[in-house]
Amino acid sequence: MSFPAVTIEGYPRIGAHRELKKALEAYWSGAINKEDFVAAAHSLRVANYARLVDLGLTEDYAIPADVAYYDQVLETALTVGLIPGDVDLDEEFALCRGTAERSPLEMTKWFDTNYHYLVPEVADAEFTPRPQRVVAIADEARAAGVAIRPYLVGPVTLLALSKAADDAELTDPLDRLDDAVDAYAAVLAQLAQAGVEWVQLTEPALVADLGPGDAALADHARRAYTRLLAAPVGKARPNVLVSTPYGSLRAGLDALADVAPEAVHVDLAPATLAADPDYARRVGATLSPATRLVAGLIDGRNVWAANLDERARVLDELATTRDAVSVSTSVSLQHVPHTVADEPELPVDVACWLAFADEKITEAVGLSRRDADAFARSARAVRTRSESRRTHDAAVAERVAALPAGEVARTPDFAGRQDAQQALGLPPLPSTTIGSFPQTPEIRAARAAHRAGTLSDEDYTAALRAEITSVVALQEEIGLDVLVHGEPERNDMVQYFAELLDGFVTTVNGWVQSYGSRCTRPPIVIGDVSRPKPMTVEWSAFAQSLTSRPVKGMLTGPVTILAWSFNRDDVPLSVSADQIALALADEVRDLEDAGISIIQIDEPALRELLPLRADARPAYLDWSIRAFRLVSLDARPETQIHTHLCYSEFGQIIDAVAALDADVTSIEAARSRMELLVDLNEGFHSEIGPGIWDIHSPRVPSVDELTGLIEAALRHVPAERLWINPDCGLKTRRYAETIESLKNMIAARSKVLSAS
Ligand code: GLN
Ligand code: ZN
């Protein structure tokens, strides 16, 4: 059975109208029972298969499929028995979400995407494969008339992404690779006996600089696949497609050439080829002509219509090395929304430049069949986009060109600014919060009504002002020193700015799975970015008018705005970063003019955007630090610039955080009990607020506990540089625990001060 001519690496599981999310949440809340949940998930899968066939994935095994309700890594770990026990649906969800008795599995980013997977914990126990799950979806699809290709995370990647269970003797999960391969072999044998002829094992670990290093991972792959592929195709196993999304293979390419699976998928997206220009040639020359090459030519990570002429040239080059090349997407389409057809509010010219999951499938089919209409559509999209006034704004280009190149630095330096900022008159161990206050159901309802047009602009503004007034009064009553307006006007810290900046569009249905049932709707940077008018000044100035204490202005930084958006593919990310930074710099000036003396620039995604490949990191850090600094480059010395970062493993990028050159840095620390502060070195001069209240749970920390954390922090940070604050924004909390926790925080601060 030869491999289909056109396929995809994967498809969003969440449903065009978030059907899976709704079913999951209904089941978790008890609104529907297990049978209803399973039936809903089944209907969604079968409807998706029908849709994919309609889009042109008509050949047998062209459609990849997994059974995951929550996450593909967890699902594979359960299928091959990496996680011990006969885990039923409720136990599976307990692993995902935790229960009163046990905490959930850790969750972390899936390669350099905004999807998060659950980290399996590998014990010493034997792996007991449970192929029933995956056999069942193949059967279910066959009953619906479709021969799907089961999708599993491959053994090397699965173990590389896992961690050893706390109580295991084992230290490196990859030490159990042979056992894992035997478990995969058992699953594959069951699939073969169920009549499945192709299976997909995805091995993105082979493109990334994960812990063991590229050469070691390639050796693991050589060993794993030599063993797995030793069984003959037929009753013992199906044909195997090994896929390698998220970048180019290095040593892994030779390893895969040696073990020669029946098919190999490679990522040939424009960005991958830009980073590794010789990759297509190397792939064609290295993989045996007997191996079916599945060329991931359609970019699955961005939302732009492909340039099919240019893609066809890459395909033609590969076709000279073998009889047939299949066309696919570079990565799973799970990272893009379902369809542009569900976006009635996009300007029509912009809509035709875009391709979401369904449109990308049409492109792959069109490329594979050399369909003239598809090529004509593509050429039109490429041409109109490059000529559009929406993409190129001469005024923005001029402003960016006038900037100094390379490193920029605010003057005077930190010490000089500290003198100027004495004028703020802050007390010792100043207290503040990270920005947002609880988003009440009333505020959400008002925003929805305003959006729907049933609440007038005046009434909406009045509702927000009332909320700000009460948030300011509350902070004064609690005794905080640096107040915030509470961010009630923000639906989301990135989308809010994207809606107000030129050069962005936002979607109404462009949902992408972030993890489990959580979806986000990333805005799209379509062109040069500028700020038509102030974005936050009205709210901050109103809050400042209510109090004599300083109110902190609140901006999302350029790196985070880009990290949580779809980006342009016609300019480097650094160009958009400079443009957004300039727009935010205008906002800083307007905030200063409105009497705001403290401004926070949030960069929770600084580490998230760090490239997979070590060799790409220095350039990233250069442009991201530059963009952050540009925002406050011309700020007055007496304006205190804060930044906030949301992660506790500080070590890896501590130098970059120091290089941001903020006056005050707040960071998550409560859960690690201030351990991160040992990473601080002499280069780290900024004042620092290691969050002492972990806001990620509804628990109210006691005064004693908070006192202990402040004392622990004081062992690493001198009192003149220490701030007292929670470890993140409060928008997901309720007022009850917020008020109590903040009061305890202030009481703990008083206790420490009176003891000293
Ligand atoms: N200022 C934002 C807030 O308080 C920061 C959010 C974040 O750290 N992710 O909500
Ligand atoms: Zn945070």
mmCIF file of N, CA and C in Angstrom, residues 602-676:
data_model
loop_
_atom_site.group_PDB
_atom_site.id
_atom_site.type_symbol
_atom_site.label_atom_id
_atom_site.label_comp_id
_atom_site.label_asym_id
_atom_site.label_seq_id
_atom_site.Cartn_x
_atom_site.Cartn_y
_atom_site.Cartn_z
ATOM 1 N N ASP A 602 4.787 44.560 30.806
ATOM 2 C CA ASP A 602 4.756 43.117 31.089
ATOM 3 C C ASP A 602 5.438 42.330 29.980
ATOM 4 N N GLU A 603 6.318 41.413 30.339
ATOM 5 C CA GLU A 603 6.897 40.516 29.331
ATOM 6 C C GLU A 603 6.865 39.053 29.790
ATOM 7 N N PRO A 604 5.664 38.541 30.104
ATOM 8 C CA PRO A 604 5.600 37.156 30.577
ATOM 9 C C PRO A 604 6.074 36.144 29.536
ATOM 10 N N ALA A 605 6.125 36.533 28.259
ATOM 11 C CA ALA A 605 6.476 35.546 27.224
ATOM 12 C C ALA A 605 7.932 35.627 26.786
ATOM 13 N N LEU A 606 8.732 36.414 27.498
ATOM 14 C CA LEU A 606 10.126 36.570 27.066
ATOM 15 C C LEU A 606 10.838 35.226 26.912
ATOM 16 N N ARG A 607 10.618 34.334 27.881
ATOM 17 C CA ARG A 607 11.312 33.062 27.781
ATOM 18 C C ARG A 607 10.629 32.106 26.816
ATOM 19 N N GLU A 608 9.315 32.268 26.731
ATOM 20 C CA GLU A 608 8.532 31.391 25.878
ATOM 21 C C GLU A 608 8.959 31.454 24.414
ATOM 22 N N LEU A 609 9.370 32.614 23.975
ATOM 23 C CA LEU A 609 9.726 32.778 22.572
ATOM 24 C C LEU A 609 11.188 32.382 22.292
ATOM 25 N N LEU A 610 11.904 32.013 23.332
ATOM 26 C CA LEU A 610 13.310 31.615 23.168
ATOM 27 C C LEU A 610 13.385 30.466 22.158
ATOM 28 N N PRO A 611 14.208 30.584 21.099
ATOM 29 C CA PRO A 611 14.220 29.550 20.062
ATOM 30 C C PRO A 611 14.626 28.166 20.575
ATOM 31 N N LEU A 612 14.145 27.141 19.873
ATOM 32 C CA LEU A 612 14.476 25.753 20.202
ATOM 33 C C LEU A 612 15.968 25.494 20.062
ATOM 34 N N ARG A 613 16.536 26.075 19.027
ATOM 35 C CA ARG A 613 17.940 25.820 18.727
ATOM 36 C C ARG A 613 18.836 26.791 19.470
ATOM 37 N N ALA A 614 19.822 26.253 20.156
ATOM 38 C CA ALA A 614 20.730 27.099 20.930
ATOM 39 C C ALA A 614 21.398 28.150 20.043
ATOM 40 N N ASP A 615 21.712 27.774 18.792
ATOM 41 C CA ASP A 615 22.451 28.725 17.949
ATOM 42 C C ASP A 615 21.589 29.922 17.522
ATOM 43 N N ALA A 616 20.268 29.794 17.687
ATOM 44 C CA ALA A 616 19.400 30.912 17.298
ATOM 45 C C ALA A 616 19.096 31.833 18.482
ATOM 46 N N ARG A 617 19.521 31.436 19.686
ATOM 47 C CA ARG A 617 19.106 32.198 20.873
ATOM 48 C C ARG A 617 19.761 33.569 21.008
ATOM 49 N N PRO A 618 21.066 33.693 20.770
ATOM 50 C CA PRO A 618 21.672 35.026 20.958
ATOM 51 C C PRO A 618 20.993 36.099 20.102
ATOM 52 N N ALA A 619 20.687 35.787 18.852
ATOM 53 C CA ALA A 619 20.058 36.794 17.983
ATOM 54 C C ALA A 619 18.673 37.155 18.524
ATOM 55 N N TYR A 620 17.940 36.148 18.990
ATOM 56 C CA TYR A 620 16.623 36.413 19.561
ATOM 57 C C TYR A 620 16.741 37.340 20.768
ATOM 58 N N LEU A 621 17.663 37.020 21.654
ATOM 59 C CA LEU A 621 17.787 37.839 22.864
ATOM 60 C C LEU A 621 18.195 39.264 22.501
ATOM 61 N N ASP A 622 19.041 39.415 21.485
ATOM 62 C CA ASP A 622 19.426 40.766 21.068
ATOM 63 C C ASP A 622 18.212 41.593 20.649
ATOM 64 N N TRP A 623 17.382 41.026 19.756
ATOM 65 C CA TRP A 623 16.277 41.872 19.267
ATOM 66 C C TRP A 623 15.178 42.029 20.299
ATOM 67 N N SER A 624 14.979 41.002 21.138
ATOM 68 C CA SER A 624 13.890 41.129 22.109
ATOM 69 C C SER A 624 14.254 42.123 23.217
ATOM 70 N N ILE A 625 15.491 42.096 23.652
ATOM 71 C CA ILE A 625 15.920 43.046 24.689
ATOM 72 C C ILE A 625 15.915 44.469 24.122
ATOM 73 N N ARG A 626 16.371 44.573 22.896
ATOM 74 C CA ARG A 626 16.334 45.892 22.247
ATOM 75 C C ARG A 626 14.898 46.429 22.196
ATOM 76 N N ALA A 627 13.958 45.581 21.762
ATOM 77 C CA ALA A 627 12.567 46.042 21.628
ATOM 78 C C ALA A 627 12.025 46.477 22.989
ATOM 79 N N PHE A 628 12.306 45.698 24.009
ATOM 80 C CA PHE A 628 11.828 46.087 25.345
ATOM 81 C C PHE A 628 12.403 47.437 25.735
ATOM 82 N N ARG A 629 13.684 47.598 25.509
ATOM 83 C CA ARG A 629 14.326 48.857 25.921
ATOM 84 C C ARG A 629 13.823 50.056 25.123
ATOM 85 N N LEU A 630 13.477 49.812 23.841
ATOM 86 C CA LEU A 630 12.980 50.917 23.012
ATOM 87 C C LEU A 630 11.725 51.544 23.608
ATOM 88 N N VAL A 631 10.906 50.713 24.279
ATOM 89 C CA VAL A 631 9.638 51.221 24.806
ATOM 90 C C VAL A 631 9.878 52.365 25.794
ATOM 91 N N SER A 632 10.923 52.243 26.616
ATOM 92 C CA SER A 632 11.133 53.279 27.633
ATOM 93 C C SER A 632 12.416 54.078 27.381
ATOM 94 N N LEU A 633 12.925 53.982 26.159
ATOM 95 C CA LEU A 633 14.211 54.620 25.857
ATOM 96 C C LEU A 633 14.203 56.118 26.193
ATOM 97 N N ASP A 634 13.105 56.785 25.874
ATOM 98 C CA ASP A 634 13.051 58.234 26.091
ATOM 99 C C ASP A 634 12.247 58.602 27.329
ATOM 100 N N ALA A 635 11.971 57.620 28.178
ATOM 101 C CA ALA A 635 11.211 57.947 29.391
ATOM 102 C C ALA A 635 12.057 58.856 30.277
ATOM 103 N N ARG A 636 11.375 59.702 31.057
ATOM 104 C CA ARG A 636 12.103 60.592 31.963
ATOM 105 C C ARG A 636 12.812 59.764 33.032
ATOM 106 N N PRO A 637 13.946 60.247 33.524
ATOM 107 C CA PRO A 637 14.674 59.481 34.548
ATOM 108 C C PRO A 637 13.806 59.223 35.782
ATOM 109 N N GLU A 638 12.913 60.180 36.092
ATOM 110 C CA GLU A 638 12.110 60.010 37.304
ATOM 111 C C GLU A 638 10.924 59.071 37.093
ATOM 112 N N THR A 639 10.699 58.624 35.857
ATOM 113 C CA THR A 639 9.632 57.639 35.630
ATOM 114 C C THR A 639 10.189 56.253 35.951
ATOM 115 N N GLN A 640 9.511 55.566 36.859
ATOM 116 C CA GLN A 640 10.015 54.250 37.259
ATOM 117 C C GLN A 640 9.397 53.185 36.348
ATOM 118 N N ILE A 641 10.263 52.433 35.672
ATOM 119 C CA ILE A 641 9.785 51.394 34.756
ATOM 120 C C ILE A 641 9.845 50.034 35.464
ATOM 121 N N HIS A 642 8.690 49.389 35.523
ATOM 122 C CA HIS A 642 8.620 48.031 36.081
ATOM 123 C C HIS A 642 8.497 47.035 34.939
ATOM 124 N N THR A 643 8.892 45.807 35.176
ATOM 125 C CA THR A 643 8.509 44.736 34.259
ATOM 126 C C THR A 643 8.043 43.556 35.094
ATOM 127 N N HIS A 644 7.258 42.681 34.442
ATOM 128 C CA HIS A 644 6.769 41.492 35.141
ATOM 129 C C HIS A 644 6.971 40.283 34.244
ATOM 130 N N LEU A 645 7.517 39.215 34.820
ATOM 131 C CA LEU A 645 7.759 37.975 34.086
ATOM 132 C C LEU A 645 7.120 36.852 34.890
ATOM 133 N N CYS A 646 6.568 35.871 34.155
ATOM 134 C CA CYS A 646 5.734 34.885 34.845
ATOM 135 C C CYS A 646 6.311 33.492 34.932
ATOM 136 N N TYR A 647 7.500 33.287 35.306
ATOM 137 C CA TYR A 647 7.944 31.913 35.400
ATOM 138 C C TYR A 647 8.980 31.829 36.480
ATOM 139 N N SER A 648 9.135 30.648 37.024
ATOM 140 C CA SER A 648 9.987 30.565 38.187
ATOM 141 C C SER A 648 11.367 30.009 37.879
ATOM 142 N N GLU A 649 11.534 29.316 36.725
ATOM 143 C CA GLU A 649 12.904 28.877 36.447
ATOM 144 C C GLU A 649 13.607 30.044 35.777
ATOM 145 N N PHE A 650 14.382 30.710 36.571
ATOM 146 C CA PHE A 650 14.916 31.996 36.241
ATOM 147 C C PHE A 650 16.270 31.824 35.563
ATOM 148 N N GLY A 651 17.022 30.829 36.064
ATOM 149 C CA GLY A 651 18.432 30.684 35.745
ATOM 150 C C GLY A 651 18.766 30.858 34.277
ATOM 151 N N GLN A 652 18.031 30.126 33.409
ATOM 152 C CA GLN A 652 18.387 30.063 31.998
ATOM 153 C C GLN A 652 18.467 31.441 31.327
ATOM 154 N N ILE A 653 17.607 32.375 31.756
ATOM 155 C CA ILE A 653 17.636 33.659 31.049
ATOM 156 C C ILE A 653 17.849 34.826 32.001
ATOM 157 N N ILE A 654 18.466 34.545 33.132
ATOM 158 C CA ILE A 654 18.610 35.619 34.112
ATOM 159 C C ILE A 654 19.381 36.808 33.545
ATOM 160 N N ASP A 655 20.374 36.534 32.720
ATOM 161 C CA ASP A 655 21.141 37.649 32.158
ATOM 162 C C ASP A 655 20.268 38.502 31.249
ATOM 163 N N ALA A 656 19.373 37.826 30.517
ATOM 164 C CA ALA A 656 18.474 38.573 29.636
ATOM 165 C C ALA A 656 17.517 39.429 30.461
ATOM 166 N N VAL A 657 17.031 38.889 31.573
ATOM 167 C CA VAL A 657 16.115 39.668 32.415
ATOM 168 C C VAL A 657 16.857 40.882 32.978
ATOM 169 N N ALA A 658 18.086 40.679 33.380
ATOM 170 C CA ALA A 658 18.886 41.807 33.875
ATOM 171 C C ALA A 658 19.084 42.831 32.755
ATOM 172 N N ALA A 659 19.298 42.322 31.549
ATOM 173 C CA ALA A 659 19.579 43.220 30.426
ATOM 174 C C ALA A 659 18.366 44.065 30.038
ATOM 175 N N LEU A 660 17.165 43.682 30.471
ATOM 176 C CA LEU A 660 15.996 44.517 30.175
ATOM 177 C C LEU A 660 16.187 45.906 30.786
ATOM 178 N N ASP A 661 16.980 45.964 31.864
ATOM 179 C CA ASP A 661 17.324 47.243 32.479
ATOM 180 C C ASP A 661 16.086 47.968 33.024
ATOM 181 N N ALA A 662 15.132 47.191 33.546
ATOM 182 C CA ALA A 662 13.970 47.812 34.197
ATOM 183 C C ALA A 662 14.416 48.337 35.554
ATOM 184 N N ASP A 663 13.652 49.283 36.117
ATOM 185 C CA ASP A 663 13.966 49.767 37.453
ATOM 186 C C ASP A 663 13.490 48.784 38.516
ATOM 187 N N VAL A 664 12.376 48.103 38.224
ATOM 188 C CA VAL A 664 11.821 47.124 39.162
ATOM 189 C C VAL A 664 11.347 45.909 38.364
ATOM 190 N N THR A 665 11.675 44.698 38.839
ATOM 191 C CA THR A 665 11.278 43.474 38.157
ATOM 192 C C THR A 665 10.447 42.624 39.115
ATOM 193 N N SER A 666 9.237 42.247 38.712
ATOM 194 C CA SER A 666 8.494 41.306 39.559
ATOM 195 C C SER A 666 8.413 39.974 38.838
ATOM 196 N N ILE A 667 8.447 38.911 39.612
ATOM 197 C CA ILE A 667 8.591 37.583 39.029
ATOM 198 C C ILE A 667 7.947 36.546 39.936
ATOM 199 N N GLU A 668 7.511 35.442 39.349
ATOM 200 C CA GLU A 668 6.931 34.352 40.130
ATOM 201 C C GLU A 668 7.984 33.742 41.037
ATOM 202 N N ALA A 669 7.644 33.513 42.297
ATOM 203 C CA ALA A 669 8.642 32.912 43.179
ATOM 204 C C ALA A 669 8.010 32.170 44.330
ATOM 205 N N ALA A 670 6.719 32.407 44.556
ATOM 206 C CA ALA A 670 6.098 31.858 45.761
ATOM 207 C C ALA A 670 6.224 30.341 45.808
ATOM 208 N N ARG A 671 5.965 29.691 44.652
ATOM 209 C CA ARG A 671 5.948 28.236 44.676
ATOM 210 C C ARG A 671 7.323 27.635 44.863
ATOM 211 N N SER A 672 8.337 28.340 44.364
ATOM 212 C CA SER A 672 9.685 27.806 44.536
ATOM 213 C C SER A 672 10.287 28.294 45.861
ATOM 214 N N ARG A 673 9.474 28.919 46.684
ATOM 215 C CA ARG A 673 9.901 29.379 47.994
ATOM 216 C C ARG A 673 11.186 30.210 47.925
ATOM 217 N N MET A 674 11.187 31.132 47.002
ATOM 218 C CA MET A 674 12.270 32.123 46.876
ATOM 219 C C MET A 674 13.588 31.514 46.421
ATOM 220 N N GLU A 675 13.577 30.233 46.050
ATOM 221 C CA GLU A 675 14.842 29.605 45.648
ATOM 222 C C GLU A 675 15.455 30.285 44.433
ATOM 223 N N LEU A 676 14.597 30.836 43.587
ATOM 224 C CA LEU A 676 15.137 31.433 42.366
ATOM 225 C C LEU A 676 16.085 32.585 42.678
#
